[in-house]
Every structure is written in C-alpha cells, then in structure tokens.
Coordinates of C-alpha atoms and ligand atoms in Angstrom, one line a residue:
Chain H
M14 CA 34.2 27.9 33.8
N15 CA 33.1 29.8 37.0
I16 CA 31.4 26.9 38.7
H17 CA 31.2 28.8 42.0
A18 CA 29.3 31.6 40.3
I19 CA 26.8 29.3 38.6
R20 CA 26.2 27.6 41.9
A21 CA 25.8 30.9 43.7
I22 CA 23.2 32.3 41.3
Y23 CA 21.4 29.0 41.0
L24 CA 21.1 28.7 44.7
F25 CA 20.1 32.3 45.1
E26 CA 17.3 31.9 42.6
M27 CA 16.2 28.6 44.2
A28 CA 16.2 30.3 47.6
R29 CA 13.8 32.9 46.1
T30 CA 11.5 30.0 45.1
W31 CA 11.4 28.5 48.6
R32 CA 10.9 32.0 50.1
T33 CA 7.9 32.6 47.8
L34 CA 6.7 29.0 48.1
L35 CA 3.1 30.0 48.3
Q36 CA 3.0 31.8 45.0
S37 CA 5.5 29.7 43.2
I38 CA 4.1 26.2 44.0
V39 CA 0.9 26.4 45.9
S40 CA -1.0 28.7 43.7
P41 CA -0.4 26.8 40.4
V42 CA -1.5 23.6 42.2
I43 CA -4.7 25.3 43.3
S44 CA -5.5 26.7 40.0
T45 CA -4.8 23.4 38.3
S46 CA -7.2 21.7 40.7
L47 CA -9.8 24.4 39.8
Y48 CA -9.3 23.6 36.1
F49 CA -10.1 19.9 37.0
V50 CA -13.2 20.9 38.8
V51 CA -14.5 23.2 36.2
F52 CA -13.3 21.5 33.0
G53 CA -13.2 18.0 34.2
A54 CA -16.5 17.9 36.0
A55 CA -18.5 20.5 34.1
I56 CA -17.4 19.8 30.5
G57 CA -16.3 16.3 31.2
S58 CA -19.9 15.3 32.0
R59 CA -20.8 16.3 28.4
I60 CA -17.7 15.2 26.5
T61 CA -17.0 11.9 28.1
E62 CA -14.2 10.8 25.9
I63 CA -11.8 12.2 23.3
E64 CA -10.2 9.6 21.1
G65 CA -10.8 6.9 23.7
I66 CA -9.4 8.8 26.7
S67 CA -11.6 10.2 29.4
Y68 CA -11.8 13.9 29.2
G69 CA -10.4 14.5 32.6
A70 CA -7.3 12.5 31.7
F71 CA -7.1 14.0 28.3
I72 CA -6.6 17.5 29.6
V73 CA -3.8 16.6 32.1
P74 CA -0.9 17.1 29.6
G75 CA -2.3 20.3 28.4
L76 CA -2.8 21.6 31.9
I77 CA 0.8 20.8 32.8
M78 CA 2.0 22.5 29.7
L79 CA -0.1 25.6 30.5
S80 CA 1.7 25.8 33.9
L81 CA 5.1 25.0 32.5
L82 CA 4.9 27.8 29.9
T83 CA 3.5 30.5 32.2
Q84 CA 5.7 29.6 35.2
S85 CA 8.9 29.2 33.2
I86 CA 8.4 32.6 31.6
A87 CA 7.3 34.3 34.8
N88 CA 10.3 32.9 36.8
A89 CA 13.0 33.5 34.3
S90 CA 11.8 36.9 33.3
F91 CA 11.5 38.1 36.9
G92 CA 14.8 36.5 37.9
I93 CA 16.8 38.7 35.5
Y94 CA 14.5 41.7 35.4
F95 CA 14.6 42.2 39.2
P96 CA 18.3 42.9 39.4
K97 CA 18.0 45.3 36.6
F98 CA 15.1 47.0 38.4
T99 CA 16.9 47.3 41.7
G100 CA 20.3 48.0 40.2
T101 CA 22.1 45.0 41.7
I102 CA 22.8 43.9 38.1
Y103 CA 26.0 45.9 38.5
E104 CA 27.5 43.0 40.5
L105 CA 26.6 40.4 37.8
L106 CA 28.1 42.6 35.1
S107 CA 31.3 43.2 37.1
A108 CA 31.8 39.6 38.1
P109 CA 34.2 37.2 36.3
I110 CA 31.4 35.3 34.8
S111 CA 30.6 34.7 31.1
F112 CA 27.2 35.3 29.5
V113 CA 26.8 31.6 29.0
E114 CA 27.3 31.0 32.7
I115 CA 24.7 33.7 33.5
V116 CA 22.2 32.1 31.2
V117 CA 22.9 28.6 32.5
S118 CA 22.3 29.6 36.1
Y119 CA 19.2 31.8 35.7
V120 CA 17.6 29.6 33.1
G121 CA 18.6 26.5 35.0
A122 CA 17.0 27.7 38.2
A123 CA 13.8 28.8 36.4
A124 CA 13.6 25.5 34.5
T125 CA 14.2 23.4 37.7
K126 CA 11.4 25.2 39.4
S127 CA 9.1 24.5 36.4
I128 CA 10.0 20.9 36.3
I129 CA 9.3 20.4 40.0
L130 CA 6.1 22.2 39.5
G131 CA 5.1 20.1 36.5
L132 CA 5.7 16.9 38.5
I133 CA 3.7 18.3 41.4
I134 CA 0.8 19.1 39.1
L135 CA 1.1 15.6 37.6
A136 CA 0.8 14.1 41.1
T137 CA -2.1 16.4 41.9
A138 CA -3.8 15.3 38.7
A139 CA -3.3 11.6 39.6
L140 CA -5.6 12.3 42.6
F141 CA -8.5 13.3 40.3
V142 CA -8.2 11.0 37.3
P143 CA -6.5 7.7 36.4
L144 CA -3.3 8.4 34.6
R145 CA -1.3 6.3 32.3
I146 CA 2.1 7.3 30.9
A147 CA 3.0 5.4 27.8
H148 CA 6.4 6.8 27.2
P149 CA 7.8 8.1 30.6
I150 CA 11.2 8.9 29.2
W151 CA 9.7 11.0 26.4
M152 CA 7.4 12.6 28.9
L153 CA 10.4 13.8 30.9
V154 CA 12.2 14.9 27.7
F155 CA 9.3 17.1 26.8
L156 CA 9.0 18.4 30.4
V157 CA 12.6 19.4 30.5
L158 CA 12.8 20.7 26.9
T159 CA 9.7 22.8 27.3
S160 CA 10.8 24.2 30.7
V161 CA 14.3 25.1 29.4
T162 CA 13.0 26.6 26.2
F163 CA 10.4 28.8 27.8
S164 CA 12.7 29.7 30.7
L165 CA 15.1 31.0 28.0
F166 CA 12.2 32.8 26.4
G167 CA 11.3 34.3 29.7
F168 CA 15.0 35.3 30.2
I169 CA 14.8 37.2 26.9
I170 CA 11.6 39.0 28.0
G171 CA 13.3 39.9 31.3
I172 CA 16.2 41.5 29.5
W173 CA 14.0 43.2 27.0
A174 CA 11.5 44.6 29.5
D175 CA 12.2 48.0 31.0
G176 CA 9.1 48.1 33.1
F177 CA 6.7 45.8 34.9
E178 CA 4.0 46.2 32.3
K179 CA 6.3 44.9 29.6
L180 CA 7.2 42.0 31.8
Q181 CA 3.5 41.0 32.0
I182 CA 2.4 41.8 28.5
V183 CA 4.0 39.0 26.6
P184 CA 2.7 36.2 28.9
L185 CA -0.7 37.8 29.0
L186 CA -1.2 38.8 25.4
V187 CA 0.7 36.1 23.6
I188 CA 1.3 33.0 25.7
T189 CA -2.0 32.6 27.4
P190 CA -4.1 32.8 24.2
L191 CA -1.7 30.5 22.4
T192 CA -1.9 28.0 25.2
F193 CA -5.7 28.1 25.4
L194 CA -5.9 27.8 21.6
G195 CA -3.2 25.2 21.5
G196 CA -5.3 22.1 22.0
S197 CA -4.9 21.9 25.8
F198 CA -8.5 21.3 26.3
Y199 CA -9.5 19.7 23.0
S200 CA -8.1 17.8 20.2
I201 CA -7.5 19.9 17.1
N202 CA -9.1 17.2 15.1
M203 CA -12.4 18.5 16.6
L204 CA -12.0 21.8 14.8
P205 CA -13.3 22.6 11.3
P206 CA -10.6 22.1 8.7
F207 CA -9.8 25.8 8.2
W208 CA -9.1 26.3 11.9
Q209 CA -7.0 23.2 12.0
T210 CA -4.7 24.7 9.4
V211 CA -4.6 28.0 11.3
T212 CA -3.8 26.2 14.5
L213 CA -0.7 24.7 12.9
F214 CA 0.9 28.1 13.1
N215 CA 0.6 28.0 16.9
P216 CA 3.8 26.6 18.3
V217 CA 2.1 25.5 21.5
V218 CA 0.1 22.9 19.5
Y219 CA 3.3 20.9 18.9
L220 CA 4.3 21.0 22.5
V221 CA 0.9 19.9 23.8
S222 CA 0.5 17.3 21.2
G223 CA 3.9 15.8 21.8
F224 CA 3.4 15.8 25.5
R225 CA 0.1 14.2 25.2
W226 CA 1.6 11.5 23.0
S227 CA 4.0 10.7 25.7
F228 CA 1.1 10.0 28.0
Y229 CA -1.5 8.3 25.7
D230 CA 0.4 7.4 22.6
Q231 CA -1.9 9.6 20.6
A232 CA -1.0 12.9 18.9
D233 CA -2.6 15.6 16.8
V234 CA 0.6 16.0 14.8
P235 CA 3.4 13.5 14.2
I236 CA 5.7 13.2 17.2
G237 CA 8.8 13.9 15.1
V238 CA 7.3 17.2 14.1
S239 CA 6.6 18.0 17.7
V240 CA 10.2 17.4 18.8
A241 CA 11.6 19.2 15.8
M242 CA 9.4 22.3 16.4
T243 CA 10.4 22.4 20.1
L244 CA 14.1 22.2 19.1
V245 CA 13.6 24.9 16.5
F246 CA 12.1 27.2 19.1
L247 CA 14.8 26.3 21.6
S248 CA 17.5 27.2 19.0
L249 CA 15.7 30.4 18.2
C250 CA 15.8 31.4 21.8
I251 CA 19.4 30.5 22.2
G252 CA 20.2 32.5 19.1
I253 CA 18.4 35.6 20.5
V254 CA 20.2 35.3 23.8
A255 CA 23.5 34.9 22.1
W256 CA 22.9 38.0 20.1
M257 CA 21.7 39.9 23.2
F258 CA 24.9 39.1 25.0
R259 CA 27.2 39.8 22.1
T260 CA 25.8 43.2 21.7
G261 CA 25.2 43.9 25.4
Y262 CA 21.6 44.6 24.5
K263 CA 19.8 46.5 27.3
L264 CA 22.4 45.3 29.8
K265 CA 25.4 47.5 29.2
S266 CA 25.5 51.1 28.0
Chain T
M24 CA 29.0 52.4 66.9
R25 CA 32.3 50.8 67.3
G26 CA 35.2 51.7 64.9
F27 CA 36.0 49.1 62.2
L28 CA 39.6 48.8 63.1
T29 CA 40.5 51.3 65.8
D30 CA 39.4 49.0 68.6
S31 CA 42.3 46.6 69.3
D32 CA 40.1 44.2 71.3
H33 CA 38.3 43.3 68.1
P34 CA 39.5 41.7 65.0
N35 CA 40.2 44.4 62.5
Y36 CA 40.4 44.3 58.8
A37 CA 44.1 44.2 58.7
T38 CA 44.0 40.9 60.4
V39 CA 41.2 39.8 58.2
A40 CA 43.2 40.4 55.2
A41 CA 46.3 39.0 56.6
D42 CA 44.6 35.8 57.6
C43 CA 43.2 35.4 54.2
G44 CA 46.5 35.7 52.5
I45 CA 46.2 39.2 51.1
N46 CA 49.1 40.5 53.2
E47 CA 52.4 40.9 51.6
S48 CA 53.9 41.1 55.0
L49 CA 56.3 43.9 54.2
P50 CA 56.5 47.0 56.2
S51 CA 54.5 49.6 54.3
A52 CA 57.4 52.0 53.6
E53 CA 59.5 49.2 52.2
R54 CA 56.6 47.8 50.2
F55 CA 55.8 51.2 48.9
H56 CA 59.4 51.6 47.7
K57 CA 59.2 48.2 46.1
V58 CA 55.8 48.8 44.4
T59 CA 56.7 52.1 42.8
N60 CA 59.1 50.2 40.6
M61 CA 56.6 47.6 39.5
Q62 CA 54.2 47.8 36.5
P63 CA 51.1 49.7 37.2
I64 CA 48.2 47.7 38.6
I65 CA 45.8 49.5 36.3
S66 CA 46.8 50.9 33.0
I67 CA 44.2 53.0 31.1
S68 CA 45.1 54.2 27.6
N69 CA 43.0 56.4 25.4
V70 CA 39.7 55.5 26.9
S71 CA 36.7 57.4 25.6
K72 CA 33.0 56.9 26.1
T73 CA 30.2 58.2 24.0
Y74 CA 26.8 57.2 25.4
K75 CA 23.9 56.3 23.1
G76 CA 22.4 59.6 22.2
G77 CA 25.8 61.1 21.4
F78 CA 26.9 62.5 24.8
Q79 CA 30.6 62.1 25.2
A80 CA 31.3 61.4 28.9
L81 CA 35.0 60.5 28.6
K82 CA 37.5 62.0 26.2
G83 CA 40.8 60.0 25.7
I84 CA 41.7 59.2 29.3
D85 CA 45.2 58.0 29.9
L86 CA 46.0 57.0 33.5
D87 CA 48.2 54.5 35.4
I88 CA 47.3 53.5 38.9
R89 CA 50.3 52.3 40.9
R90 CA 50.3 49.1 42.9
G91 CA 49.3 49.6 46.5
E92 CA 48.4 53.3 46.3
I93 CA 45.3 55.2 47.3
F94 CA 44.2 57.1 44.3
A95 CA 41.5 59.8 44.6
L96 CA 39.5 60.8 41.6
L97 CA 38.1 64.2 42.1
G98 CA 35.7 66.0 39.9
P99 CA 32.4 67.8 39.9
N100 CA 29.0 66.2 39.3
G101 CA 28.9 64.6 35.8
A102 CA 32.6 64.8 35.3
G103 CA 32.8 61.1 34.3
K104 CA 34.1 59.5 37.4
T105 CA 31.5 56.8 37.7
T106 CA 31.7 56.2 33.9
L107 CA 35.4 55.6 34.1
I108 CA 35.0 53.2 37.1
S109 CA 32.2 51.4 35.4
I110 CA 34.2 50.8 32.3
I111 CA 37.1 49.4 34.3
C112 CA 34.7 47.1 36.2
G113 CA 33.0 45.9 33.0
I114 CA 29.6 47.5 33.6
V115 CA 29.9 50.0 30.8
T116 CA 31.6 49.3 27.4
A117 CA 34.3 51.8 26.4
S118 CA 33.9 53.4 22.9
T119 CA 37.7 53.4 22.4
G120 CA 40.8 52.5 24.3
K121 CA 42.4 49.7 26.2
I122 CA 42.6 48.9 29.9
L123 CA 44.8 46.4 31.7
A124 CA 44.1 45.3 35.3
D125 CA 47.1 43.7 36.8
G126 CA 48.3 43.0 33.3
H127 CA 45.1 41.5 32.1
D128 CA 43.1 43.1 29.3
I129 CA 39.6 43.8 30.8
V130 CA 37.8 42.8 27.7
Q131 CA 39.8 39.8 26.3
D132 CA 40.9 38.4 29.7
Y133 CA 38.0 39.7 31.7
R134 CA 37.9 36.7 34.1
A135 CA 41.4 37.3 35.4
A136 CA 40.9 41.0 35.4
R137 CA 37.6 41.1 37.2
S138 CA 38.4 38.5 39.8
K139 CA 41.0 41.0 41.2
I140 CA 38.6 43.8 41.5
G141 CA 36.0 44.8 44.1
L142 CA 33.5 47.6 43.5
V143 CA 31.4 49.6 45.9
P144 CA 29.0 51.4 43.7
Q145 CA 27.8 55.0 44.2
E146 CA 24.2 54.1 44.5
L147 CA 22.9 52.0 47.4
T148 CA 21.8 49.1 45.3
T149 CA 21.2 46.0 47.4
D150 CA 18.9 43.0 47.5
A151 CA 16.0 43.4 49.8
F152 CA 14.8 40.0 51.0
E153 CA 18.1 38.2 51.5
T154 CA 20.0 38.2 54.7
V155 CA 23.3 40.1 55.1
F156 CA 25.3 36.8 55.4
D157 CA 23.7 35.3 52.3
T158 CA 24.2 38.3 50.1
V159 CA 27.8 38.6 51.1
S160 CA 28.4 34.9 50.5
F161 CA 26.6 35.2 47.2
S162 CA 29.1 37.8 46.1
R163 CA 32.0 35.6 47.0
G164 CA 30.6 32.8 44.9
L165 CA 29.9 35.1 42.0
F166 CA 33.5 36.1 41.9
G167 CA 34.6 32.5 41.6
K168 CA 35.8 31.8 45.1
P169 CA 34.8 28.7 47.0
R170 CA 32.6 29.1 50.1
N171 CA 34.5 30.4 53.1
P172 CA 32.2 31.2 56.0
A173 CA 35.2 32.1 58.2
H174 CA 36.3 34.8 55.8
I175 CA 32.7 36.2 55.5
E176 CA 32.5 36.3 59.3
K177 CA 35.7 38.2 59.5
V178 CA 34.6 40.8 57.0
L179 CA 31.3 41.2 58.7
R180 CA 32.9 41.6 62.1
A181 CA 35.3 44.1 60.8
L182 CA 32.4 46.2 59.4
S183 CA 30.3 45.8 62.6
L184 CA 27.7 43.8 60.7
W185 CA 28.1 40.5 62.4
D186 CA 25.2 41.1 64.8
K187 CA 23.1 41.9 61.7
R188 CA 24.1 38.8 59.7
N189 CA 20.7 37.2 59.9
N190 CA 18.7 40.4 59.2
K191 CA 17.1 41.0 55.9
I192 CA 18.9 43.8 54.1
M193 CA 15.7 45.8 53.7
T194 CA 15.6 46.2 57.5
L195 CA 18.9 47.9 57.6
S196 CA 19.6 51.6 57.7
G197 CA 21.3 53.4 54.8
G198 CA 24.7 53.5 56.5
M199 CA 24.5 49.8 57.2
K200 CA 23.5 49.0 53.6
R201 CA 26.6 51.0 52.6
R202 CA 28.6 48.7 54.8
V203 CA 26.9 45.6 53.3
L204 CA 28.1 46.9 49.9
I205 CA 31.6 47.2 51.2
A206 CA 31.4 43.7 52.6
K207 CA 30.2 42.3 49.3
A208 CA 33.1 44.0 47.5
L209 CA 35.6 42.6 50.0
S210 CA 34.1 39.1 50.1
H211 CA 36.3 37.8 47.4
E212 CA 39.6 39.3 48.7
P213 CA 40.2 41.7 45.8
Q214 CA 43.5 43.3 45.2
I215 CA 41.9 46.4 43.7
L216 CA 39.1 48.2 45.4
F217 CA 36.9 50.9 43.8
L218 CA 35.0 53.1 46.2
D219 CA 32.6 55.3 44.2
E220 CA 31.7 58.1 46.6
P221 CA 31.7 55.8 49.6
T222 CA 30.9 58.5 52.1
A223 CA 27.9 60.1 50.4
G224 CA 25.1 60.1 52.9
V225 CA 27.2 58.6 55.7
D226 CA 27.6 60.2 59.1
V227 CA 30.9 61.6 60.4
E228 CA 31.7 58.6 62.6
L229 CA 31.1 56.0 59.9
R230 CA 33.1 58.1 57.5
R231 CA 36.0 58.1 59.8
D232 CA 35.8 54.4 60.3
M233 CA 35.6 53.9 56.6
W234 CA 38.8 55.9 56.1
N235 CA 40.5 53.8 58.8
M236 CA 39.5 50.7 57.0
V237 CA 40.8 52.1 53.7
R238 CA 44.2 52.7 55.3
D239 CA 44.3 49.3 56.9
L240 CA 43.4 47.7 53.5
R241 CA 46.2 49.6 51.9
E242 CA 48.6 48.2 54.5
T243 CA 47.7 44.8 53.4
G244 CA 48.6 45.7 49.8
V245 CA 45.2 46.5 48.3
T246 CA 45.2 49.3 45.8
I247 CA 42.3 51.7 46.4
I248 CA 40.7 54.0 43.9
L249 CA 38.1 56.3 45.3
T250 CA 36.0 59.2 44.2
T251 CA 34.7 61.7 46.6
H252 CA 33.2 65.2 46.7
Y253 CA 34.7 65.9 50.1
I254 CA 38.0 67.3 49.1
E255 CA 39.4 67.2 52.6
E256 CA 39.1 63.4 52.3
A257 CA 41.1 63.2 49.2
E258 CA 43.6 65.5 50.9
E259 CA 43.7 63.4 54.0
M260 CA 43.6 60.0 52.4
A261 CA 45.1 59.8 48.9
D262 CA 48.7 59.3 47.8
R263 CA 47.8 60.6 44.4
I264 CA 45.0 62.7 43.1
G265 CA 43.5 62.9 39.6
V266 CA 41.2 65.7 38.7
I267 CA 38.6 65.0 36.1
N268 CA 36.3 67.5 34.6
G269 CA 34.0 67.4 31.5
G270 CA 35.3 63.9 30.7
E271 CA 39.0 65.0 30.6
L272 CA 41.7 64.2 33.1
I273 CA 43.0 67.6 33.8
L274 CA 45.9 66.5 36.0
V275 CA 47.3 63.6 38.0
E276 CA 49.8 64.4 40.7
N277 CA 51.2 63.2 44.0
K278 CA 49.1 64.9 46.6
A279 CA 52.0 66.6 48.2
E280 CA 53.4 67.7 44.8
L281 CA 50.1 69.0 43.8
M282 CA 49.7 71.1 46.9
R283 CA 53.3 72.3 46.5
K284 CA 53.0 73.1 42.8
L285 CA 49.7 74.6 42.6
G286 CA 49.2 75.8 46.1
K287 CA 49.1 79.4 47.0
K288 CA 50.3 80.2 50.4
E289 CA 49.1 82.7 52.9
L290 CA 51.4 84.7 55.1
L291 CA 49.6 85.8 58.2
L292 CA 51.0 88.6 60.3
H293 CA 49.7 89.4 63.8
L294 CA 50.1 93.1 64.1
D295 CA 51.2 95.0 67.2
Q296 CA 48.8 97.9 66.5
P297 CA 45.6 97.5 64.5
L298 CA 45.6 99.1 61.0
T299 CA 42.5 100.8 59.7
S300 CA 43.5 100.6 56.1
I301 CA 46.3 99.2 54.0
P302 CA 49.1 101.7 53.5
S303 CA 49.0 103.1 49.9
S304 CA 52.7 102.3 49.4
L305 CA 51.8 98.6 49.7
A306 CA 48.8 98.7 47.3
A307 CA 50.7 96.5 44.8
F308 CA 50.5 93.5 47.2
D309 CA 47.6 91.2 47.5
L310 CA 46.8 92.2 51.1
H311 CA 43.8 91.8 53.3
L312 CA 43.0 93.0 56.8
R313 CA 41.3 90.7 59.3
A314 CA 40.3 90.6 62.9
D315 CA 39.6 94.4 63.2
G316 CA 42.9 95.2 61.6
H317 CA 44.9 93.0 64.0
E318 CA 45.8 90.5 61.3
L319 CA 47.3 91.2 57.9
I320 CA 47.1 88.4 55.3
Y321 CA 49.3 88.2 52.2
V322 CA 48.5 85.6 49.5
Y323 CA 51.4 84.6 47.3
D324 CA 52.2 82.0 44.8
T325 CA 55.0 79.6 45.7
Q326 CA 55.6 78.8 42.1
S327 CA 56.4 82.2 41.0
E328 CA 60.0 83.3 40.8
R329 CA 59.7 86.0 43.4
T330 CA 57.2 85.6 46.2
G331 CA 57.5 89.2 47.2
I332 CA 57.8 88.4 50.9
T333 CA 61.1 90.3 51.4
T334 CA 59.9 93.4 49.6
L335 CA 56.7 93.3 51.6
L336 CA 58.4 93.0 54.9
R337 CA 60.8 95.8 54.0
G338 CA 57.9 98.0 52.9
L339 CA 56.1 97.3 56.2
A340 CA 59.2 98.2 58.1
E341 CA 59.3 101.5 56.2
E342 CA 55.7 102.2 57.0
G343 CA 56.5 101.5 60.7
V344 CA 54.1 98.6 60.9
R345 CA 55.4 96.1 63.5
F346 CA 54.2 92.6 64.1
R347 CA 54.3 90.2 67.0
D348 CA 54.2 86.9 65.1
L349 CA 53.9 85.5 61.7
E350 CA 52.7 82.2 60.2
T351 CA 52.2 80.7 56.7
R352 CA 49.5 78.4 55.6
Q353 CA 49.2 76.2 52.5
S354 CA 45.9 76.7 50.7
S355 CA 43.7 73.6 50.7
L356 CA 43.2 71.2 48.0
E357 CA 39.7 72.6 47.7
D358 CA 41.0 76.0 46.7
I359 CA 43.3 74.3 44.1
F360 CA 40.5 72.2 42.8
I361 CA 38.1 75.1 42.5
N362 CA 40.7 77.1 40.7
L363 CA 41.5 74.3 38.3
V364 CA 37.9 73.6 37.4
K365 CA 37.1 77.3 37.0
D366 CA 40.0 77.8 34.7
R367 CA 38.8 75.2 32.3
T368 CA 35.2 76.4 32.0
Ligands
LIG407 N1 23.7 55.6 30.8 C1 24.0 56.9 30.5 N2 23.5 57.4 29.3 C2 23.7 58.6 28.9 N3 24.5 59.5 29.6 C3 25.0 59.1 30.8 C4 24.8 57.7 31.3 N4 25.5 57.6 32.4 C5 26.0 58.8 32.6 N5 25.8 59.7 31.6 C6 26.3 61.0 31.5 O1 27.7 61.0 31.5 C7 28.2 62.1 32.3 C8 29.2 61.5 33.4 O2 28.4 60.8 34.3 P1 29.1 60.1 35.5 O3 28.1 59.4 36.3 O4 30.3 59.4 35.1 O5 29.6 61.4 36.4 P2 30.3 61.4 37.8 O6 31.6 62.1 37.7 O7 30.3 60.1 38.5 O8 29.3 62.4 38.6 P3 28.8 62.4 40.1 O9 29.8 63.1 40.9 O10 27.5 63.2 40.1 O11 28.6 61.0 40.5 C9 27.0 62.8 32.9 O12 26.8 64.0 32.1 C10 25.9 61.9 32.7 O13 24.7 62.5 32.5
LIG408 MG1 29.4 59.3 40.0

C-alpha cells in the first residue's frame, strides 16, 4: 500500500478545494439559501405542512442531497479529468501506485469535500428552520454513502469524458432532472399513482427518502430498500471503475 | 543564470545525490568497470506496440541498458522513442514483450520497478496553480517516499529553482517549467532517469547546464536514458547509442565503436600550390577541392580493407602535387546517423 501517494493525492485535491473556496463552498451555500427563500417562503406559505413536517424543514434533506450529488460528481470528475486534460496524468500512470489507491485518494478527497459541504448546508438550514434529526447515525451513514457513491460516479465520468462538454453533460442532463424529480421538494405520495410508479425507477428517490427518514422518521419507500438501492448503485460504480482500470479504459493507449 | 553544478560555491547535484544516499562512493572508472559485469538495469525483450487503429509504432525491440551508463536513443520524428519510454514507465501498454527494470517485471512487479524510475516527459506538462515546492513534494509522495523538505530544497537549489519555490508554476517561463519537470523526476531519488528530448526548446546555456547535471548524476550511479534530436549531444554525452527508425532498433553500439566502425574519415591536404582541377590520373579517388584549390579532401572508409591512402599519396607525388600539411577528421555521428536512416528507407 503506497500510503504516501494516497496522502499526496488526497492533500493535493483538498488544497484545490481550499484554493477554490468560493466556488466549492460558498456558492452552494448561497444557492441553498436561495432555495430556502424561494421554496420555503413562496411555496411554503401555500403548502404549510407535508406529513406533519413544516415545508421548510421537509425540503432540507432533499436540498442537501441535491448539493451532495452535484458537488460529488463535479469534484470527482474534474479532479481526474483535469490531469488528463493538461497531460500531468503521465505522472500518475508512471507512479508506483495501484488503481485502487488512485480511486481511494481521488474519490476520498471528493467525498470529503461533499460531506463537509453537506454539513455546512445543514448548519445553514438550521438558521432558517427548526431541525430535528431522529437518527443521527443513519443521517451520517447516508451522507457518507451518497458522497462516496456519487464521487465514484463522477470519477467514472471524468475518465470517460474527453472534453469539457462531456464533463458537463451527465450532471446537467441526467443528475439535475433526476434530483428535481426525485422527491426533494415534495413527497412522492402527493403524485398521481401512475407517476408514483414511474418515480420508483429514479434512483435519487431512494436516497432522498432514506435521508429524510433519518431526519423525520418518515419515508416514501421502506428504509431497507433505500439502503439496498444505495449499495446497489455503489457496487455498480465500483464494478465500472474496476473494469476501467483493468482495461486501462481511456487512460492508457 | 547560474550553472546547475559548475559553480563550486553552491550545492551541486552530485552532493545532493550523495547526501541522499544515491552515491555508491566509488570512483567512476572503478564503478564503471564493476557495473559492466552486472545484470542490465533495464532489459527489454521483444517489445512491440500496435496502437489502436492498427499503427505499429514498435517492432520487436530487444535492448539491454547497462547499470550506470548514459544511453542515447536517436531517431527521427515518429521513430518510436517516446512510445518505448512510455512503455517502460507504465504510461503505454506494450502489445507484446517483457521488460525488467532492475530485475523487476514492469507489469507484475510494477511498484518495485516504477519506484526506481524518474521520467522527464517530452511535452511540458505541468500543473498550473500549484507552487513549485508543492508540485515537487507531491511527486515525491506519489512515488512512495516520505516527506523530506531538505531533499526537495537541495534538488530545487541544484536546478536554480529555489528562488521560485513559492511561485505558481504558470508564472514560470518554459525553460523553468522544464526544470520543474526535472525536479519532479528527481524528487524521489530514482536510480534510472529518462529524459525525453530534454533540450527541446531550451536555450544554449540551460542545455549546457543540463548536460552537466546529467554527468554529475551519472557520477552518483544513476543510469540515464535520453532521447535527443541534437546529434552532437548524443555524441558528446552518451556512452552508448541506439538508433531507432520506423519502430525498429537499427543498431546499438558504444559511441566510440560506432564512430570507429561506421565512420568515414576525411584526409585533408593543405597544398603548396593551388590546383584548378583534380588531375585525371586521380579520378578514381573520392576527391574534392576546397578553399580555391588550396585544400584537397579525400573521403575514405576506415572499415574497408584498403583505405587507398598510400596509393593516393604516391599518385599525388607522381603528379608533382606537394603539400605543406595534412590532417584527418572523423565524420560526425550526424553523418553516420543520416546514412543509416537513409539506407533503410
Ligand atoms: N496514442 C497514439 N495513438 C496512435 N498512434 C500514436 C500514438 N502515439 C504515438 N503514435 C504514433 O507512433 C509513432 C511513434 O511515435 P513516438 O511519439 O514514439 O515517436 P518519437 O520517436 O518519440 O518521435 P519524436 O521525435 O517526434 O518525439 C508515430 O508515428 C506516432 O504518430
Ligand atoms: Mg518523442
């Protein structure tokens, strides 16, 4: 195990975070606050409560998930794409470091950043609405699992992408719609039955539902299913990454 | 700019390496004698590379690099030099063949193999926003070595980069970026150093400094493999030279041997009286007149059984051509190289 290398990459990536503090931390916090103003104040005045929870508080888990997904993907994909773009990837490929170590360090750094971000957003939210966390351990489990899973997913996108457009396209065309339609801002029980069924094909639903359960002890889908689906997606990503590295996909000619 | 190593007031790379335990502390001649008997530090057998799309960049390369030598890989654009180096370093996967670096298989035992190798790539690929010190420290960590700011400082000083240690890389000039790449490659004290066209786009002074550094590194026992388009450099620097063209290793030879074997020599005669034309009785010789007929040049092949010098001189005497002085000159590696590549195509 090349601990020094993992440490070097991890710290390098984290240094990038601090250097770009404004866009990595401040801007998600601002946009989350905006969501509170727009959704909480505007819509919340009409929908006062969902399943006994004030609307403002109801959307907190979904908002955190939204940031976790987009930021994990953005960070991890950029982290590995940039060396490919500049050519500095040569050093990574020529170093005595295994693929597992590369993944652990890049994904670890991206996930760390997302987790910090999630906690910051949580703290920001606490300023706007009264929060209650029914299952704090599970809340952390979901936070970490989601960050790791989607950082892995971002890593895959970063390796797959051979241009900045491709880097943007998956988050933009797939993740954002799935998140908005994933019950972040509403309970899927509010949908007509047909759409409820359609929604069950959206993986984000399970994440949001599970996460919200850890806060309010209420879920759209059974909690066990949420955990299982998250693990399935995590395993899928691990499988893809393993395949990419075994074949040298888009990394080595 | 100050020389890397020439300036004895300043720490030089030889001391850097010695302090950091690379030095084998044998006088170079003795060490050279010793090392020639050892197993090769890099052993390449039957390595081919066919890129996706079907282009075959390397065709069955067999090559041993000796411990402690400076090996120059010469070849025209697209010959396959970078491909070969990239395969050894793990950046490109070989289609066939096997490579051992210091006895370690570069695929199965890549950790041991790679930790011994430093690579300065052909392209100037650097980070942009990091500082010089950080990027060099990063490389050391990546290659599995614990932090050692003192070593990084020595490397940076030896490369005249110490003053720039806190500068962001993007603010450096091209030549300085090249030195940052060298510093990165030396950050983990490699035993094998690859320099892929290190002097491309580098001014004369930096180039000279770079060669001094290479020599000093060799003194500390580091094996150096370099590619260059400047044939004088291979001629000046290398112990052995490999010529590669169209993905094939055409020849590998001691530099001196190569020059001796393949070199044509020139015999230059300074004439007493200028000649207007070459006497017809001497038409069979490869003769040229120069300097308004004051100099006569004869090109001959040292390899052939008869050089023809005796006959030529006798013939000149019979024609009554007298000369004040004579000298011989070895043709340069460049001439050899051009001949070799031309013959193959
Ligand atoms: N990734 C790649 N895909 C396809 N072909 C490639 C790739 N990299 C190199 N080649 C081809 O392989 C051949 C050898 O390239 P290589 O870079 O090894 O040459 P070189 O000897 O280093 O040349 P130069 O002196 O110009 O640096 C060239 O014809 C090149 O076009
Ligand atoms: Mg090249």
